[in-house]
Amino acid sequence: MSYQIEVKSNGEQETIECEKGDKLLKVLLQNGYDINAYCGGEGICGKCKVQLKGDIKEPSSAEIKYLDQKEIDKGFRLSCQYEVESDLEVILEAKEDITVMTGGVITELDIDLDLSKEKISLDKATLKNQTDYLKKIYEKTATNKINYKNLKKIPNLNKKEALTVLKWRDQILNISEDNINENFYGLAVDVGTTTVVIYLLDLNTGKEVDINSFYNPQKKFGADVISRINYTFNNEDGIEVMQTPVLKAINEGIKTLASNNGITSDDIYKMSIVGNTIMLHLLLGIDALSIAKSPYVPIFTDELDLKPTEVGIEINEHGIIQFLPSISGYVGADITGDMLTINIDQLKGNNLMIDIGTNGEIVLNKGERIYSCSAAAGPAFEGANITFGTAGISGAISTFKIEEKKFKFSTINDNDPIGICGSGLLDMIAEFFKHGFIESSGKIKEKEELKEWQKEYLDEYKDQRAIKITEKDHSEITIYLTQKDIREVQLAKGAIAAGIEILLNKTELEADELDRVFIAGGFGNYINPANACFIKMIPQCLEDKIIQIGNGAGTGAKIYLLNKQAKERAVNIKEKVEYIELSVNEEFQTEYINSMSF
Amino acid sequence: MSYQIEVKSNGEQETIECEKGDKLLKVLLQNGYDINAYCGGEGICGKCKVQLKGDIKEPSSAEIKYLDQKEIDKGFRLSCQYEVESDLEVILEAKEDITVMTGGVITELDIDLDLSKEKISLDKATLKNQTDYLKKIYEKTATNKINYKNLKKIPNLNKKEALTVLKWRDQILNISEDNINENFYGLAVDVGTTTVVIYLLDLNTGKEVDINSFYNPQKKFGADVISRINYTFNNEDGIEVMQTPVLKAINEGIKTLASNNGITSDDIYKMSIVGNTIMLHLLLGIDALSIAKSPYVPIFTDELDLKPTEVGIEINEHGIIQFLPSISGYVGADITGDMLTINIDQLKGNNLMIDIGTNGEIVLNKGERIYSCSAAAGPAFEGANITFGTAGISGAISTFKIEEKKFKFSTINDNDPIGICGSGLLDMIAEFFKHGFIESSGKIKEKEELKEWQKEYLDEYKDQRAIKITEKDHSEITIYLTQKDIREVQLAKGAIAAGIEILLNKTELEADELDRVFIAGGFGNYINPANACFIKMIPQCLEDKIIQIGNGAGTGAKIYLLNKQAKERAVNIKEKVEYIELSVNEEFQTEYINSMSF
């Protein structure tokens, strides 16, 4: 028995078919609709809700947990839980415009490319100079490698005085008679679990020209890396299914960047890619299951130099795609990028670096020695698992303060508030603790324990004690911070604090012996360092030593793109880093529990 | 108007079609028939004769030059001259079985491979040893490079304890779970202008297992390299047309070798290739026109390492194809092979090396300095341009002596004489000069100048004064050595003698200061050194210093196949060699003229 589903999305309408009992989420994903399902369709994140019309079934108990009565009445259901048993009409919400926090602190990057487009003129051959054409080209370009395809082209070129050679290190990537097109661009790409950011750089000047960023389309298969790996494991062709949309989205991003800047994708010759180890595996279509299971072993961590056509990336086909090296399964190439950005290989003293994303990767160097670990912070700071959580997009509450007994907040782009992003969340926790809304254990106080002015903010949301952040008059929706949300933040900040402690113990340093604390990650750039210290995510004595470097991973990718020494530096750094596995570290478990409170 | 041609060949019959006026040679070649046309169809070698039945046209003047009356009566015509203007029956002679002289003098080769098939077992991953799988494989095999395709395979292998890695130098060529097959073979290939020889070697032992040799199928497009280049220039898709049959023939040779030795082509992992520079260009489908025209510049001379699938060679797809480096357009990788064989980089004293084939390549080393040149000897010693010339095949007269006023000769395999190969030709010239049949100018004496017993051998063949070598009672045909043949030999030996003189002058050496004279080339192995000196092809004082090394090029390919130092040695040798262009060398012209006489 098959049913017809009429899907309305972005003003368009389409009819698709499915079989009786099919999960609606699966049907929609299979038909190319972009539905968020952070939890991988397990019914535990509530993000995949859609509005249905027609003969709709009553909500299940899982759905009731994530939908309020008004939503249920309007026909909202969790698509991962809904088994189709009738014809339906599905109304999908318009996708938000995404303006990810992509800023970086470092503005001037040295340019010293390992790639060049050179016009050469071969000396006329004479009986006294019978040097073969290939050798002449090698000599003119200081290269010594060519592939068979380019070698075969040479006979048809040799009458010409003006050849254009695309050279990468000691290799000829392409040789042609084309007139030199001055356009010479490169891309630095940060493939995050949540968002992908593509920076377009002019390779002639080293200047950043434009940015394109978008949600990682894999997030419909799960918000975190483990859900995604589970998806690849549980579904036939899961690895390909996981790889295809992110490649497609990157190629679309490239096209957009090119057309917005009056160039073509053929003008783009190089791409450097950072991302956590699992994102890089999945981008390359390489099964990452072994990273998900103990003992968490990646397939590869070394840097890679690949051809665009091999990877399926649509830049100039003769160009080069470079993956930065990763450190381990849970300290990825993004962290290598951070380390390049802070010049960890040249830094004096003792330095701490924290990249806060879904995982909190922590690096500590004491002179030559570098230690790293990855604390499973969870995606709280990226908006997942928080009732009204959202990424750092337009309308996200990004700062929060209590002044004169009133809640003051700002949103990204000053739009109407739509939810809470990581920096706003952290501010809220700090302010509520500072002003006595919550105990140091994280518990929201009972009504009778609160001051009079505070009582009006106390409320309930879905059987959870909650603090009401916005009223309806501010926005379309009422936004709450629930007890559960606070617990999520405690888990996240506790993990990071414990990770820092482990590295300090390992290096036998006290916190106050650290010279600098770098905070990386899109989120990290926007947090209030004082609040991060106030809630003891970072030792309080370090407040004045914090340097926010923004998207250090992305900046690292740019350095790798522009500077030929970066590859060797990255390999060197990788070799120096000792990774400490926290999942079985007893000391970490103890520290973790101790670090939960405020 | 189209005609039907019935072709009878090797007991089979096929009807093909052609248009009025089509050249018969072209029609036959296009239909896959293997017709010799050394001159490239110019009507000047006479080798493309075929027997016709039906309404046959009278022979043209060009045809009369190459056909005797009996042949004409029997319907023989030159297919390159014959324009089809009626239905025809064509009878093609059965192809001879070819037993090329493939011997070498060096029997024991050091084996020190750069390729290995290794069974490895990865240490169990633990939380204390989270090294990524790729790194573990690198460590176990002492490699550091892998391609994307193999990288993608690793996840599906990682549960296994027993992996098989095919490794070449620092690269992983293949990784699998296959059980190790002990079969491990390699091929050394000598792509000659006239013949191609494939040696099958067991890479486990270094022992030569079998040989397969065949005429280079390109010879139907011309006997010499220049005719073949002209063909590629004058015909659409000429380069592909030239490449395809030799690739196909090599692949067939590989198949034959494999099946004769109870292995499959998948058991063959490596191939090393020598050949003159033009043969290597054409084998790779690279236009060699620039080598044919002054200033004779090759497209490439460097050594190449390619994938079997790139080249189109059917051995194990993960294997490696290596081309030895060439020196210049006319001193090819075959000569580099010779130089490896004689260990020129370690030889003390002054040494001369001559590889006699269609060209005579000459190398002289004086200590560290190495000079080379190429003397256009013409294909006389390979049987072309000689009236009854043939390659060194079954039935070829390979030695010749006058004893007690009688001609004594031997043939290859003691078969009935079918023609004269290079070594027999050289013996004849020497013996006829020694016994006063010919003057030192090369002229066959007038009848009245000859002794009585000699007169019966004097004859005419097609308006040429000729010496009758065999009588009908010896063989199917009467074999003659004509005045023109002697002139061809004079041109050939004169070129070589002059080339030697030029290198001696360059190094300021006298002939008697040379310590050794190596003679390479299939032909070189079978000549009588005394006769080569007697006719002054080689300075007479060197007779006792001659060392015949057989197919030094092929042996060089075997060394390159078996010994990992050979590549670096060959590159080193190449860098040391100074090439001297003879075509514009005035001194050479003078020496050449002086060297013609006996």
mmCIF file of C-alpha atoms in Angstrom, chain B residues 209-484:
data_model
loop_
_atom_site.group_PDB
_atom_site.id
_atom_site.type_symbol
_atom_site.label_atom_id
_atom_site.label_comp_id
_atom_site.label_asym_id
_atom_site.label_seq_id
_atom_site.Cartn_x
_atom_site.Cartn_y
_atom_site.Cartn_z
ATOM 1 C CA VAL B 209 62.193 -17.934 -16.775
ATOM 2 C CA ASP B 210 61.227 -17.420 -20.383
ATOM 3 C CA ILE B 211 61.542 -15.152 -23.399
ATOM 4 C CA ASN B 212 59.010 -14.004 -25.928
ATOM 5 C CA SER B 213 60.096 -12.081 -28.975
ATOM 6 C CA PHE B 214 58.368 -10.818 -32.055
ATOM 7 C CA TYR B 215 58.735 -8.328 -34.846
ATOM 8 C CA ASN B 216 57.745 -4.846 -33.827
ATOM 9 C CA PRO B 217 54.376 -4.643 -35.574
ATOM 10 C CA GLN B 218 55.083 -0.991 -36.303
ATOM 11 C CA LYS B 219 57.465 -2.142 -39.006
ATOM 12 C CA LYS B 220 54.536 -2.350 -41.366
ATOM 13 C CA PHE B 221 54.538 1.444 -41.207
ATOM 14 C CA GLY B 222 58.244 1.694 -41.989
ATOM 15 C CA ALA B 223 61.443 -0.206 -41.227
ATOM 16 C CA ASP B 224 63.228 2.701 -39.673
ATOM 17 C CA VAL B 225 62.235 5.213 -37.073
ATOM 18 C CA ILE B 226 62.058 8.093 -39.525
ATOM 19 C CA SER B 227 59.562 6.346 -41.803
ATOM 20 C CA ARG B 228 57.423 5.663 -38.767
ATOM 21 C CA ILE B 229 57.513 9.245 -37.595
ATOM 22 C CA ASN B 230 56.627 10.303 -41.122
ATOM 23 C CA TYR B 231 53.672 7.964 -40.976
ATOM 24 C CA THR B 232 52.463 9.523 -37.752
ATOM 25 C CA PHE B 233 52.838 12.943 -39.332
ATOM 26 C CA ASN B 234 51.115 12.124 -42.602
ATOM 27 C CA ASN B 235 48.175 10.157 -41.281
ATOM 28 C CA GLU B 236 45.276 11.224 -39.187
ATOM 29 C CA ASP B 237 45.460 9.635 -35.735
ATOM 30 C CA GLY B 238 48.864 8.394 -36.883
ATOM 31 C CA ILE B 239 50.287 8.444 -33.385
ATOM 32 C CA GLU B 240 47.518 6.270 -32.042
ATOM 33 C CA VAL B 241 47.711 3.983 -35.065
ATOM 34 C CA MET B 242 51.436 3.595 -34.349
ATOM 35 C CA GLN B 243 50.982 3.031 -30.622
ATOM 36 C CA THR B 244 48.118 0.567 -30.645
ATOM 37 C CA PRO B 245 49.682 -2.450 -32.412
ATOM 38 C CA VAL B 246 52.872 -2.440 -30.362
ATOM 39 C CA LEU B 247 50.925 -2.210 -27.106
ATOM 40 C CA LYS B 248 48.655 -4.974 -28.308
ATOM 41 C CA ALA B 249 51.590 -7.146 -29.328
ATOM 42 C CA ILE B 250 53.308 -6.631 -25.983
ATOM 43 C CA ASN B 251 50.099 -7.542 -24.166
ATOM 44 C CA GLU B 252 49.774 -10.667 -26.288
ATOM 45 C CA GLY B 253 53.383 -11.531 -25.566
ATOM 46 C CA ILE B 254 52.707 -11.148 -21.859
ATOM 47 C CA LYS B 255 49.667 -13.405 -22.109
ATOM 48 C CA THR B 256 51.668 -16.035 -23.966
ATOM 49 C CA LEU B 257 54.495 -15.894 -21.433
ATOM 50 C CA ALA B 258 52.040 -16.158 -18.573
ATOM 51 C CA SER B 259 50.116 -19.093 -19.953
ATOM 52 C CA ASN B 260 53.279 -20.936 -21.035
ATOM 53 C CA ASN B 261 54.579 -20.676 -17.500
ATOM 54 C CA GLY B 262 51.441 -21.507 -15.587
ATOM 55 C CA ILE B 263 50.915 -18.047 -14.164
ATOM 56 C CA THR B 264 48.523 -15.191 -14.868
ATOM 57 C CA SER B 265 49.305 -11.647 -15.879
ATOM 58 C CA ASP B 266 48.182 -10.673 -12.368
ATOM 59 C CA ASP B 267 51.264 -12.465 -11.051
ATOM 60 C CA ILE B 268 53.428 -9.955 -12.927
ATOM 61 C CA TYR B 269 54.036 -6.825 -10.884
ATOM 62 C CA LYS B 270 56.783 -4.894 -12.561
ATOM 63 C CA MET B 271 58.055 -4.112 -16.017
ATOM 64 C CA SER B 272 61.160 -2.247 -17.054
ATOM 65 C CA ILE B 273 61.369 -0.961 -20.587
ATOM 66 C CA VAL B 274 64.294 -0.022 -22.801
ATOM 67 C CA GLY B 275 64.210 1.080 -26.396
ATOM 68 C CA ASN B 276 65.530 3.854 -28.515
ATOM 69 C CA THR B 277 64.126 7.268 -27.738
ATOM 70 C CA ILE B 278 61.682 7.234 -30.622
ATOM 71 C CA MET B 279 60.357 3.765 -29.806
ATOM 72 C CA LEU B 280 59.686 4.904 -26.238
ATOM 73 C CA HIS B 281 57.883 8.029 -27.448
ATOM 74 C CA LEU B 282 55.722 6.008 -29.813
ATOM 75 C CA LEU B 283 54.997 3.304 -27.241
ATOM 76 C CA LEU B 284 53.648 6.044 -24.984
ATOM 77 C CA GLY B 285 51.701 7.658 -27.812
ATOM 78 C CA ILE B 286 53.885 10.738 -27.670
ATOM 79 C CA ASP B 287 54.540 12.531 -30.927
ATOM 80 C CA ALA B 288 58.223 12.128 -31.852
ATOM 81 C CA LEU B 289 58.231 14.429 -34.872
ATOM 82 C CA SER B 290 60.620 16.869 -33.208
ATOM 83 C CA ILE B 291 63.246 14.104 -33.011
ATOM 84 C CA ALA B 292 63.038 13.511 -36.753
ATOM 85 C CA LYS B 293 63.628 17.134 -37.710
ATOM 86 C CA SER B 294 66.724 19.201 -37.015
ATOM 87 C CA PRO B 295 67.650 20.030 -34.289
ATOM 88 C CA TYR B 296 66.373 16.570 -33.248
ATOM 89 C CA VAL B 297 64.890 17.415 -29.887
ATOM 90 C CA PRO B 298 63.041 14.716 -27.920
ATOM 91 C CA ILE B 299 59.980 15.493 -25.846
ATOM 92 C CA PHE B 300 61.451 13.684 -22.855
ATOM 93 C CA THR B 301 64.527 11.699 -21.940
ATOM 94 C CA ASP B 302 64.078 11.267 -18.182
ATOM 95 C CA GLU B 303 63.210 7.960 -16.625
ATOM 96 C CA LEU B 304 59.514 7.409 -16.010
ATOM 97 C CA ASP B 305 57.564 5.437 -13.435
ATOM 98 C CA LEU B 306 54.015 4.840 -14.600
ATOM 99 C CA LYS B 307 50.983 2.801 -13.702
ATOM 100 C CA PRO B 308 50.153 -0.177 -15.921
ATOM 101 C CA THR B 309 46.665 1.203 -16.519
ATOM 102 C CA GLU B 310 48.058 4.565 -17.629
ATOM 103 C CA VAL B 311 50.224 2.981 -20.275
ATOM 104 C CA GLY B 312 47.765 0.241 -21.201
ATOM 105 C CA ILE B 313 50.067 -2.634 -20.290
ATOM 106 C CA GLU B 314 48.251 -5.657 -18.953
ATOM 107 C CA ILE B 315 50.138 -6.782 -15.904
ATOM 108 C CA ASN B 316 48.855 -6.598 -12.315
ATOM 109 C CA GLU B 317 46.969 -3.302 -12.235
ATOM 110 C CA HIS B 318 48.732 -2.258 -9.034
ATOM 111 C CA GLY B 319 52.186 -2.885 -10.477
ATOM 112 C CA ILE B 320 54.694 -0.461 -11.861
ATOM 113 C CA ILE B 321 56.046 0.247 -15.323
ATOM 114 C CA GLN B 322 59.487 1.791 -15.472
ATOM 115 C CA PHE B 323 61.114 3.370 -18.487
ATOM 116 C CA LEU B 324 64.876 3.716 -18.346
ATOM 117 C CA PRO B 325 66.195 7.207 -19.080
ATOM 118 C CA SER B 326 67.407 8.083 -22.558
ATOM 119 C CA ILE B 327 70.415 10.252 -23.336
ATOM 120 C CA SER B 328 69.234 12.151 -26.417
ATOM 121 C CA GLY B 329 66.975 11.760 -29.425
ATOM 122 C CA TYR B 330 69.311 9.207 -30.994
ATOM 123 C CA VAL B 331 70.951 7.650 -27.964
ATOM 124 C CA GLY B 332 68.081 6.017 -26.194
ATOM 125 C CA ALA B 333 67.247 4.079 -23.063
ATOM 126 C CA ASP B 334 68.550 0.945 -24.802
ATOM 127 C CA ILE B 335 72.027 2.455 -24.662
ATOM 128 C CA THR B 336 71.506 3.406 -21.035
ATOM 129 C CA GLY B 337 70.711 -0.283 -20.570
ATOM 130 C CA ASP B 338 73.982 -1.217 -22.301
ATOM 131 C CA MET B 339 75.865 1.163 -20.043
ATOM 132 C CA LEU B 340 74.300 -0.377 -16.940
ATOM 133 C CA THR B 341 75.241 -3.804 -18.261
ATOM 134 C CA ILE B 342 78.912 -2.954 -18.736
ATOM 135 C CA ASN B 343 78.936 -1.040 -15.425
ATOM 136 C CA ILE B 344 80.257 2.018 -17.195
ATOM 137 C CA ASP B 345 80.008 3.995 -13.964
ATOM 138 C CA GLN B 346 82.515 1.672 -12.331
ATOM 139 C CA LEU B 347 84.742 0.770 -15.282
ATOM 140 C CA LYS B 348 88.389 1.647 -15.049
ATOM 141 C CA GLY B 349 90.383 2.877 -18.031
ATOM 142 C CA ASN B 350 89.152 3.839 -21.487
ATOM 143 C CA ASN B 351 86.290 1.862 -22.912
ATOM 144 C CA LEU B 352 84.361 1.825 -26.124
ATOM 145 C CA MET B 353 80.847 0.444 -26.473
ATOM 146 C CA ILE B 354 79.036 -0.013 -29.761
ATOM 147 C CA ASP B 355 75.412 -1.054 -30.079
ATOM 148 C CA ILE B 356 74.810 -2.041 -33.653
ATOM 149 C CA GLY B 357 71.248 -1.956 -34.796
ATOM 150 C CA THR B 358 69.540 0.306 -37.291
ATOM 151 C CA ASN B 359 71.629 3.055 -35.809
ATOM 152 C CA GLY B 360 75.065 2.466 -34.469
ATOM 153 C CA GLU B 361 75.210 4.087 -31.078
ATOM 154 C CA ILE B 362 78.714 4.534 -29.803
ATOM 155 C CA VAL B 363 79.807 5.359 -26.277
ATOM 156 C CA LEU B 364 83.326 6.060 -25.123
ATOM 157 C CA ASN B 365 84.306 6.635 -21.540
ATOM 158 C CA LYS B 366 87.619 8.025 -20.464
ATOM 159 C CA GLY B 367 87.513 7.677 -16.717
ATOM 160 C CA GLU B 368 84.608 9.735 -15.392
ATOM 161 C CA ARG B 369 83.843 11.374 -18.709
ATOM 162 C CA ILE B 370 81.430 9.668 -21.060
ATOM 163 C CA TYR B 371 80.767 10.671 -24.659
ATOM 164 C CA SER B 372 78.196 9.278 -26.986
ATOM 165 C CA CYS B 373 77.082 9.652 -30.552
ATOM 166 C CA SER B 374 74.758 7.958 -32.962
ATOM 167 C CA ALA B 375 75.920 7.030 -36.442
ATOM 168 C CA ALA B 376 73.132 6.515 -38.947
ATOM 169 C CA ALA B 377 74.254 3.073 -40.063
ATOM 170 C CA GLY B 378 70.983 2.256 -41.732
ATOM 171 C CA PRO B 379 69.156 -1.016 -41.272
ATOM 172 C CA ALA B 380 71.565 -3.076 -43.427
ATOM 173 C CA PHE B 381 72.678 -5.226 -40.509
ATOM 174 C CA GLU B 382 69.056 -5.850 -39.587
ATOM 175 C CA GLY B 383 68.310 -7.205 -43.015
ATOM 176 C CA ALA B 384 66.511 -4.244 -44.498
ATOM 177 C CA ASN B 385 67.760 -2.607 -47.736
ATOM 178 C CA ILE B 386 69.681 -5.790 -48.479
ATOM 179 C CA THR B 387 68.282 -7.668 -51.476
ATOM 180 C CA PHE B 388 68.100 -10.984 -49.668
ATOM 181 C CA GLY B 389 68.395 -9.470 -46.250
ATOM 182 C CA THR B 390 66.493 -10.790 -43.294
ATOM 183 C CA ALA B 391 66.497 -10.435 -39.535
ATOM 184 C CA GLY B 392 68.225 -13.055 -37.427
ATOM 185 C CA ILE B 393 65.481 -15.602 -37.860
ATOM 186 C CA SER B 394 65.351 -19.321 -38.629
ATOM 187 C CA GLY B 395 67.071 -20.019 -41.953
ATOM 188 C CA ALA B 396 69.029 -16.775 -42.026
ATOM 189 C CA ILE B 397 72.632 -17.226 -43.161
ATOM 190 C CA SER B 398 74.474 -16.129 -40.036
ATOM 191 C CA THR B 399 78.065 -17.185 -40.777
ATOM 192 C CA PHE B 400 79.959 -17.379 -44.040
ATOM 193 C CA LYS B 401 83.441 -18.549 -44.988
ATOM 194 C CA ILE B 402 85.344 -19.378 -48.172
ATOM 195 C CA GLU B 403 87.285 -22.606 -47.814
ATOM 196 C CA GLU B 404 88.999 -24.446 -50.618
ATOM 197 C CA LYS B 405 87.360 -22.215 -53.158
ATOM 198 C CA LYS B 406 83.949 -23.159 -51.874
ATOM 199 C CA PHE B 407 81.376 -21.077 -49.999
ATOM 200 C CA LYS B 408 80.564 -22.517 -46.576
ATOM 201 C CA PHE B 409 77.786 -21.063 -44.524
ATOM 202 C CA SER B 410 75.538 -21.868 -41.643
ATOM 203 C CA THR B 411 71.996 -20.832 -41.000
ATOM 204 C CA ILE B 412 70.098 -20.179 -37.830
ATOM 205 C CA ASN B 413 68.532 -23.409 -36.586
ATOM 206 C CA ASP B 414 70.223 -25.127 -39.569
ATOM 207 C CA ASN B 415 67.105 -24.484 -41.594
ATOM 208 C CA ASP B 416 67.137 -24.122 -45.350
ATOM 209 C CA PRO B 417 68.618 -20.720 -46.179
ATOM 210 C CA ILE B 418 66.001 -18.035 -46.666
ATOM 211 C CA GLY B 419 68.201 -14.932 -46.647
ATOM 212 C CA ILE B 420 71.176 -13.202 -45.079
ATOM 213 C CA CYS B 421 71.210 -11.684 -41.613
ATOM 214 C CA GLY B 422 73.681 -9.117 -40.278
ATOM 215 C CA SER B 423 76.452 -11.404 -39.074
ATOM 216 C CA GLY B 424 76.384 -13.433 -42.293
ATOM 217 C CA LEU B 425 76.464 -10.238 -44.331
ATOM 218 C CA LEU B 426 79.500 -8.970 -42.462
ATOM 219 C CA ASP B 427 81.272 -12.319 -42.936
ATOM 220 C CA MET B 428 80.551 -12.262 -46.670
ATOM 221 C CA ILE B 429 81.946 -8.779 -47.139
ATOM 222 C CA ALA B 430 85.093 -9.681 -45.222
ATOM 223 C CA GLU B 431 85.595 -12.981 -47.026
ATOM 224 C CA PHE B 432 84.942 -11.548 -50.480
ATOM 225 C CA PHE B 433 87.401 -8.742 -49.845
ATOM 226 C CA LYS B 434 89.955 -11.180 -48.379
ATOM 227 C CA HIS B 435 89.630 -13.465 -51.380
ATOM 228 C CA GLY B 436 89.692 -10.685 -53.923
ATOM 229 C CA PHE B 437 86.099 -10.760 -55.142
ATOM 230 C CA ILE B 438 85.785 -7.094 -54.306
ATOM 231 C CA GLU B 439 88.152 -4.178 -54.395
ATOM 232 C CA SER B 440 88.957 -2.064 -51.367
ATOM 233 C CA SER B 441 86.616 0.520 -52.903
ATOM 234 C CA GLY B 442 83.828 -2.011 -52.530
ATOM 235 C CA LYS B 443 83.423 -2.614 -56.236
ATOM 236 C CA ILE B 444 82.802 -6.218 -57.308
ATOM 237 C CA LYS B 445 85.582 -6.995 -59.738
ATOM 238 C CA GLU B 446 84.926 -7.413 -63.445
ATOM 239 C CA LYS B 447 84.768 -11.030 -64.588
ATOM 240 C CA GLU B 448 88.150 -10.743 -66.240
ATOM 241 C CA GLU B 449 89.766 -9.574 -63.015
ATOM 242 C CA LEU B 450 88.560 -12.639 -61.113
ATOM 243 C CA LYS B 451 90.349 -15.909 -60.742
ATOM 244 C CA GLU B 452 89.010 -18.801 -62.692
ATOM 245 C CA TRP B 453 87.270 -20.541 -59.754
ATOM 246 C CA GLN B 454 85.659 -17.276 -58.740
ATOM 247 C CA LYS B 455 84.065 -16.602 -62.099
ATOM 248 C CA GLU B 456 81.286 -19.157 -61.642
ATOM 249 C CA TYR B 457 79.992 -17.184 -58.649
ATOM 250 C CA LEU B 458 79.752 -13.921 -60.542
ATOM 251 C CA ASP B 459 76.270 -13.241 -61.788
ATOM 252 C CA GLU B 460 73.713 -10.529 -62.204
ATOM 253 C CA TYR B 461 70.589 -9.948 -60.212
ATOM 254 C CA LYS B 462 68.130 -7.361 -61.493
ATOM 255 C CA ASP B 463 70.691 -5.440 -63.513
ATOM 256 C CA GLN B 464 73.094 -5.441 -60.568
ATOM 257 C CA ARG B 465 76.418 -7.208 -60.574
ATOM 258 C CA ALA B 466 76.034 -9.861 -57.896
ATOM 259 C CA ILE B 467 77.725 -12.791 -56.251
ATOM 260 C CA LYS B 468 75.655 -15.915 -56.173
ATOM 261 C CA ILE B 469 75.632 -17.309 -52.629
ATOM 262 C CA THR B 470 73.351 -20.313 -52.876
ATOM 263 C CA GLU B 471 72.240 -22.460 -55.748
ATOM 264 C CA LYS B 472 68.715 -23.693 -56.164
ATOM 265 C CA ASP B 473 69.729 -27.142 -54.930
ATOM 266 C CA HIS B 474 70.480 -25.685 -51.532
ATOM 267 C CA SER B 475 67.155 -24.032 -51.104
ATOM 268 C CA GLU B 476 63.916 -22.854 -52.574
ATOM 269 C CA ILE B 477 65.496 -19.656 -53.721
ATOM 270 C CA THR B 478 68.780 -18.533 -55.149
ATOM 271 C CA ILE B 479 70.397 -16.003 -52.833
ATOM 272 C CA TYR B 480 72.627 -13.238 -54.166
ATOM 273 C CA LEU B 481 74.788 -10.531 -52.662
ATOM 274 C CA THR B 482 74.529 -7.568 -55.011
ATOM 275 C CA GLN B 483 76.746 -4.577 -55.611
ATOM 276 C CA LYS B 484 74.075 -2.424 -54.002
#
